[in-house]
mmCIF file of the C-alpha atoms, coordinates in Angstrom:
data_MODEL
# 
_entry.id   MODEL 
# 
loop_
_atom_site.group_PDB 
_atom_site.id 
_atom_site.type_symbol 
_atom_site.label_atom_id 
_atom_site.label_alt_id 
_atom_site.label_comp_id 
_atom_site.label_asym_id 
_atom_site.label_entity_id 
_atom_site.label_seq_id 
_atom_site.pdbx_PDB_ins_code 
_atom_site.Cartn_x 
_atom_site.Cartn_y 
_atom_site.Cartn_z 
_atom_site.occupancy 
_atom_site.B_iso_or_equiv 
_atom_site.pdbx_formal_charge 
_atom_site.auth_seq_id 
_atom_site.auth_comp_id 
_atom_site.auth_asym_id 
_atom_site.auth_atom_id 
_atom_site.pdbx_PDB_model_num 
ATOM 1  C CA . MET A 1 1  ? -122.349 -11.770 -101.362 1.00 0.00 ? 1  MET A CA 1 
ATOM 2  C CA . ARG A 1 2  ? -121.663 -11.709 -97.537  1.00 0.00 ? 2  ARG A CA 1 
ATOM 3  C CA . ILE A 1 3  ? -123.343 -14.593 -95.621  1.00 0.00 ? 3  ILE A CA 1 
ATOM 4  C CA . PRO A 1 4  ? -125.043 -13.340 -92.492  1.00 0.00 ? 4  PRO A CA 1 
ATOM 5  C CA . HIS A 1 5  ? -123.827 -14.833 -89.209  1.00 0.00 ? 5  HIS A CA 1 
ATOM 6  C CA . TYR A 1 6  ? -126.354 -14.543 -86.412  1.00 0.00 ? 6  TYR A CA 1 
ATOM 7  C CA . GLY A 1 7  ? -124.903 -14.215 -82.958  1.00 0.00 ? 7  GLY A CA 1 
ATOM 8  C CA . PRO A 1 8  ? -122.006 -12.577 -81.194  1.00 0.00 ? 8  PRO A CA 1 
ATOM 9  C CA . GLY A 1 9  ? -120.055 -10.588 -83.565  1.00 0.00 ? 9  GLY A CA 1 
ATOM 10 C CA . GLY A 1 10 ? -122.514 -11.311 -86.435  1.00 0.00 ? 10 GLY A CA 1 
ATOM 11 C CA . THR A 1 11 ? -125.586 -9.572  -87.786  1.00 0.00 ? 11 THR A CA 1 
ATOM 12 C CA . ILE A 1 12 ? -128.835 -9.133  -85.927  1.00 0.00 ? 12 ILE A CA 1 
ATOM 13 C CA . PRO A 1 13 ? -131.624 -11.315 -87.071  1.00 0.00 ? 13 PRO A CA 1 
ATOM 14 C CA . PRO A 1 14 ? -135.090 -9.723  -87.894  1.00 0.00 ? 14 PRO A CA 1 
ATOM 15 C CA . PRO A 1 15 ? -137.822 -10.122 -85.343  1.00 0.00 ? 15 PRO A CA 1 
ATOM 16 C CA . ARG A 1 16 ? -139.834 -12.160 -87.973  1.00 0.00 ? 16 ARG A CA 1 
ATOM 17 C CA . LEU A 1 17 ? -137.108 -14.765 -88.093  1.00 0.00 ? 17 LEU A CA 1 
ATOM 18 C CA . VAL A 1 18 ? -136.726 -14.820 -84.291  1.00 0.00 ? 18 VAL A CA 1 
ATOM 19 C CA . ALA A 1 19 ? -140.463 -15.505 -84.044  1.00 0.00 ? 19 ALA A CA 1 
ATOM 20 C CA . ALA A 1 20 ? -140.049 -18.410 -86.359  1.00 0.00 ? 20 ALA A CA 1 
ATOM 21 C CA . TRP A 1 21 ? -137.198 -19.794 -84.327  1.00 0.00 ? 21 TRP A CA 1 
ATOM 22 C CA . PHE A 1 22 ? -139.226 -19.443 -81.123  1.00 0.00 ? 22 PHE A CA 1 
ATOM 23 C CA . LYS A 1 23 ? -142.165 -21.214 -82.681  1.00 0.00 ? 23 LYS A CA 1 
ATOM 24 C CA . ALA A 1 24 ? -140.030 -23.953 -83.945  1.00 0.00 ? 24 ALA A CA 1 
ATOM 25 C CA . HIS A 1 25 ? -138.432 -24.357 -80.502  1.00 0.00 ? 25 HIS A CA 1 
ATOM 26 C CA . VAL A 1 26 ? -134.946 -23.736 -81.863  1.00 0.00 ? 26 VAL A CA 1 
ATOM 27 C CA . LEU A 1 27 ? -134.243 -20.396 -80.266  1.00 0.00 ? 27 LEU A CA 1 
ATOM 28 C CA . ASN A 1 28 ? -131.403 -19.836 -77.857  1.00 0.00 ? 28 ASN A CA 1 
ATOM 29 C CA . ALA A 1 29 ? -132.516 -17.176 -75.363  1.00 0.00 ? 29 ALA A CA 1 
ATOM 30 C CA . GLU A 1 30 ? -129.073 -15.914 -74.491  1.00 0.00 ? 30 GLU A CA 1 
ATOM 31 C CA . GLN A 1 31 ? -128.642 -13.326 -77.372  1.00 0.00 ? 31 GLN A CA 1 
ATOM 32 C CA . VAL A 1 32 ? -132.347 -12.307 -77.542  1.00 0.00 ? 32 VAL A CA 1 
ATOM 33 C CA . PRO A 1 33 ? -132.166 -9.307  -75.297  1.00 0.00 ? 33 PRO A CA 1 
ATOM 34 C CA . LEU A 1 34 ? -129.140 -7.901  -77.269  1.00 0.00 ? 34 LEU A CA 1 
ATOM 35 C CA . TRP A 1 35 ? -131.226 -8.345  -80.386  1.00 0.00 ? 35 TRP A CA 1 
ATOM 36 C CA . ALA A 1 36 ? -134.092 -6.529  -78.835  1.00 0.00 ? 36 ALA A CA 1 
ATOM 37 C CA . ALA A 1 37 ? -131.802 -3.594  -78.003  1.00 0.00 ? 37 ALA A CA 1 
ATOM 38 C CA . HIS A 1 38 ? -130.752 -3.470  -81.679  1.00 0.00 ? 38 HIS A CA 1 
ATOM 39 C CA . TRP A 1 39 ? -134.301 -3.617  -82.863  1.00 0.00 ? 39 TRP A CA 1 
ATOM 40 C CA . ILE A 1 40 ? -135.119 -0.588  -80.543  1.00 0.00 ? 40 ILE A CA 1 
ATOM 41 C CA . ALA A 1 41 ? -132.104 1.278   -82.037  1.00 0.00 ? 41 ALA A CA 1 
ATOM 42 C CA . ASP A 1 42 ? -133.529 0.490   -85.473  1.00 0.00 ? 42 ASP A CA 1 
ATOM 43 C CA . GLY A 1 43 ? -136.707 2.323   -84.549  1.00 0.00 ? 43 GLY A CA 1 
ATOM 44 C CA . MET A 1 44 ? -138.989 -0.407  -83.218  1.00 0.00 ? 44 MET A CA 1 
ATOM 45 C CA . ASP A 1 45 ? -140.514 0.384   -79.872  1.00 0.00 ? 45 ASP A CA 1 
ATOM 46 C CA . GLY A 1 46 ? -142.885 -0.885  -77.213  1.00 0.00 ? 46 GLY A CA 1 
ATOM 47 C CA . GLU A 1 47 ? -142.990 -1.353  -73.465  1.00 0.00 ? 47 GLU A CA 1 
ATOM 48 C CA . THR A 1 48 ? -142.442 -5.094  -73.606  1.00 0.00 ? 48 THR A CA 1 
ATOM 49 C CA . LEU A 1 49 ? -139.691 -4.782  -76.202  1.00 0.00 ? 49 LEU A CA 1 
ATOM 50 C CA . ARG A 1 50 ? -137.869 -2.384  -73.870  1.00 0.00 ? 50 ARG A CA 1 
ATOM 51 C CA . MET A 1 51 ? -138.289 -4.854  -70.962  1.00 0.00 ? 51 MET A CA 1 
ATOM 52 C CA . LEU A 1 52 ? -136.852 -7.670  -73.053  1.00 0.00 ? 52 LEU A CA 1 
ATOM 53 C CA . ALA A 1 53 ? -133.849 -5.561  -73.988  1.00 0.00 ? 53 ALA A CA 1 
ATOM 54 C CA . GLY A 1 54 ? -133.188 -4.898  -70.356  1.00 0.00 ? 54 GLY A CA 1 
ATOM 55 C CA . LEU A 1 55 ? -132.803 -8.587  -69.494  1.00 0.00 ? 55 LEU A CA 1 
ATOM 56 C CA . ASP A 1 56 ? -129.490 -10.326 -69.393  1.00 0.00 ? 56 ASP A CA 1 
ATOM 57 C CA . GLY A 1 57 ? -130.460 -13.386 -71.141  1.00 0.00 ? 57 GLY A CA 1 
ATOM 58 C CA . THR A 1 58 ? -129.212 -15.830 -68.417  1.00 0.00 ? 58 THR A CA 1 
ATOM 59 C CA . ASP A 1 59 ? -132.728 -16.821 -67.358  1.00 0.00 ? 59 ASP A CA 1 
ATOM 60 C CA . SER A 1 60 ? -134.211 -18.395 -70.561  1.00 0.00 ? 60 SER A CA 1 
ATOM 61 C CA . ARG A 1 61 ? -137.607 -18.800 -69.034  1.00 0.00 ? 61 ARG A CA 1 
ATOM 62 C CA . GLU A 1 62 ? -137.839 -15.134 -68.405  1.00 0.00 ? 62 GLU A CA 1 
ATOM 63 C CA . VAL A 1 63 ? -136.896 -14.410 -72.028  1.00 0.00 ? 63 VAL A CA 1 
ATOM 64 C CA . TYR A 1 64 ? -139.281 -16.968 -73.333  1.00 0.00 ? 64 TYR A CA 1 
ATOM 65 C CA . ASP A 1 65 ? -142.161 -15.680 -71.319  1.00 0.00 ? 65 ASP A CA 1 
ATOM 66 C CA . ILE A 1 66 ? -141.839 -12.106 -72.490  1.00 0.00 ? 66 ILE A CA 1 
ATOM 67 C CA . LEU A 1 67 ? -140.779 -12.809 -76.044  1.00 0.00 ? 67 LEU A CA 1 
ATOM 68 C CA . PRO A 1 68 ? -144.202 -13.161 -77.726  1.00 0.00 ? 68 PRO A CA 1 
ATOM 69 C CA . ALA A 1 69 ? -145.450 -9.829  -76.521  1.00 0.00 ? 69 ALA A CA 1 
ATOM 70 C CA . ALA A 1 70 ? -142.132 -8.198  -77.346  1.00 0.00 ? 70 ALA A CA 1 
ATOM 71 C CA . LEU A 1 71 ? -142.265 -9.553  -80.889  1.00 0.00 ? 71 LEU A CA 1 
ATOM 72 C CA . ASP A 1 72 ? -145.793 -8.116  -81.220  1.00 0.00 ? 72 ASP A CA 1 
ATOM 73 C CA . ASP A 1 73 ? -144.293 -4.717  -80.305  1.00 0.00 ? 73 ASP A CA 1 
ATOM 74 C CA . ALA A 1 74 ? -141.764 -5.268  -83.181  1.00 0.00 ? 74 ALA A CA 1 
ATOM 75 C CA . GLN A 1 75 ? -144.710 -6.109  -85.464  1.00 0.00 ? 75 GLN A CA 1 
ATOM 76 C CA . ALA A 1 76 ? -143.574 -9.726  -85.770  1.00 0.00 ? 76 ALA A CA 1 
ATOM 77 C CA . PRO A 1 77 ? -146.422 -11.749 -84.387  1.00 0.00 ? 77 PRO A CA 1 
ATOM 78 C CA . MET A 1 78 ? -145.914 -15.460 -83.742  1.00 0.00 ? 78 MET A CA 1 
ATOM 79 C CA . PRO A 1 79 ? -146.384 -17.440 -86.980  1.00 0.00 ? 79 PRO A CA 1 
ATOM 80 C CA . ASP A 1 80 ? -148.319 -20.652 -87.261  1.00 0.00 ? 80 ASP A CA 1 
ATOM 81 C CA . ASP A 1 81 ? -146.226 -23.880 -87.605  1.00 0.00 ? 81 ASP A CA 1 
ATOM 82 C CA . PRO A 1 82 ? -146.055 -24.117 -91.504  1.00 0.00 ? 82 PRO A CA 1 
ATOM 83 C CA . ASN A 1 83 ? -145.180 -20.420 -91.760  1.00 0.00 ? 83 ASN A CA 1 
ATOM 84 C CA . ALA A 1 84 ? -142.491 -20.694 -89.177  1.00 0.00 ? 84 ALA A CA 1 
ATOM 85 C CA . ALA A 1 85 ? -140.956 -23.535 -90.962  1.00 0.00 ? 85 ALA A CA 1 
ATOM 86 C CA . MET A 1 86 ? -141.140 -21.626 -94.262  1.00 0.00 ? 86 MET A CA 1 
ATOM 87 C CA . ARG A 1 87 ? -139.442 -18.524 -92.767  1.00 0.00 ? 87 ARG A CA 1 
ATOM 88 C CA . ILE A 1 88 ? -136.581 -20.667 -91.327  1.00 0.00 ? 88 ILE A CA 1 
ATOM 89 C CA . TYR A 1 89 ? -136.127 -22.522 -94.630  1.00 0.00 ? 89 TYR A CA 1 
ATOM 90 C CA . ASP A 1 90 ? -136.287 -19.188 -96.620  1.00 0.00 ? 90 ASP A CA 1 
ATOM 91 C CA . ASP A 1 91 ? -133.578 -17.716 -94.415  1.00 0.00 ? 91 ASP A CA 1 
ATOM 92 C CA . LEU A 1 92 ? -131.474 -20.819 -94.806  1.00 0.00 ? 92 LEU A CA 1 
ATOM 93 C CA . ALA A 1 93 ? -131.791 -20.622 -98.570  1.00 0.00 ? 93 ALA A CA 1 
ATOM 94 C CA . VAL A 1 94 ? -130.601 -17.011 -98.500  1.00 0.00 ? 94 VAL A CA 1 
ATOM 95 C CA . LEU A 1 95 ? -127.556 -18.071 -96.447  1.00 0.00 ? 95 LEU A CA 1 
# 
């Protein structure tokens, strides 16, 4: 089994996991626009998601401000705290 590696040169995390990372305040904004572009290529769409994909990721505040609406476009709404933690732990268990 191949263990996913998220980030440069690795796999693209699903929007639901990114929503959990955002909610848990452990998300690094730098790669998020690239991930959004991949989600669009995978068939997800929405105006805010396209705006996110167009950012360069250097301004983390800009990414964080637009991310919740972009995740809604990707049908990955922001989870509540317990569900965010469970998503993160479930992903770690798979790794």
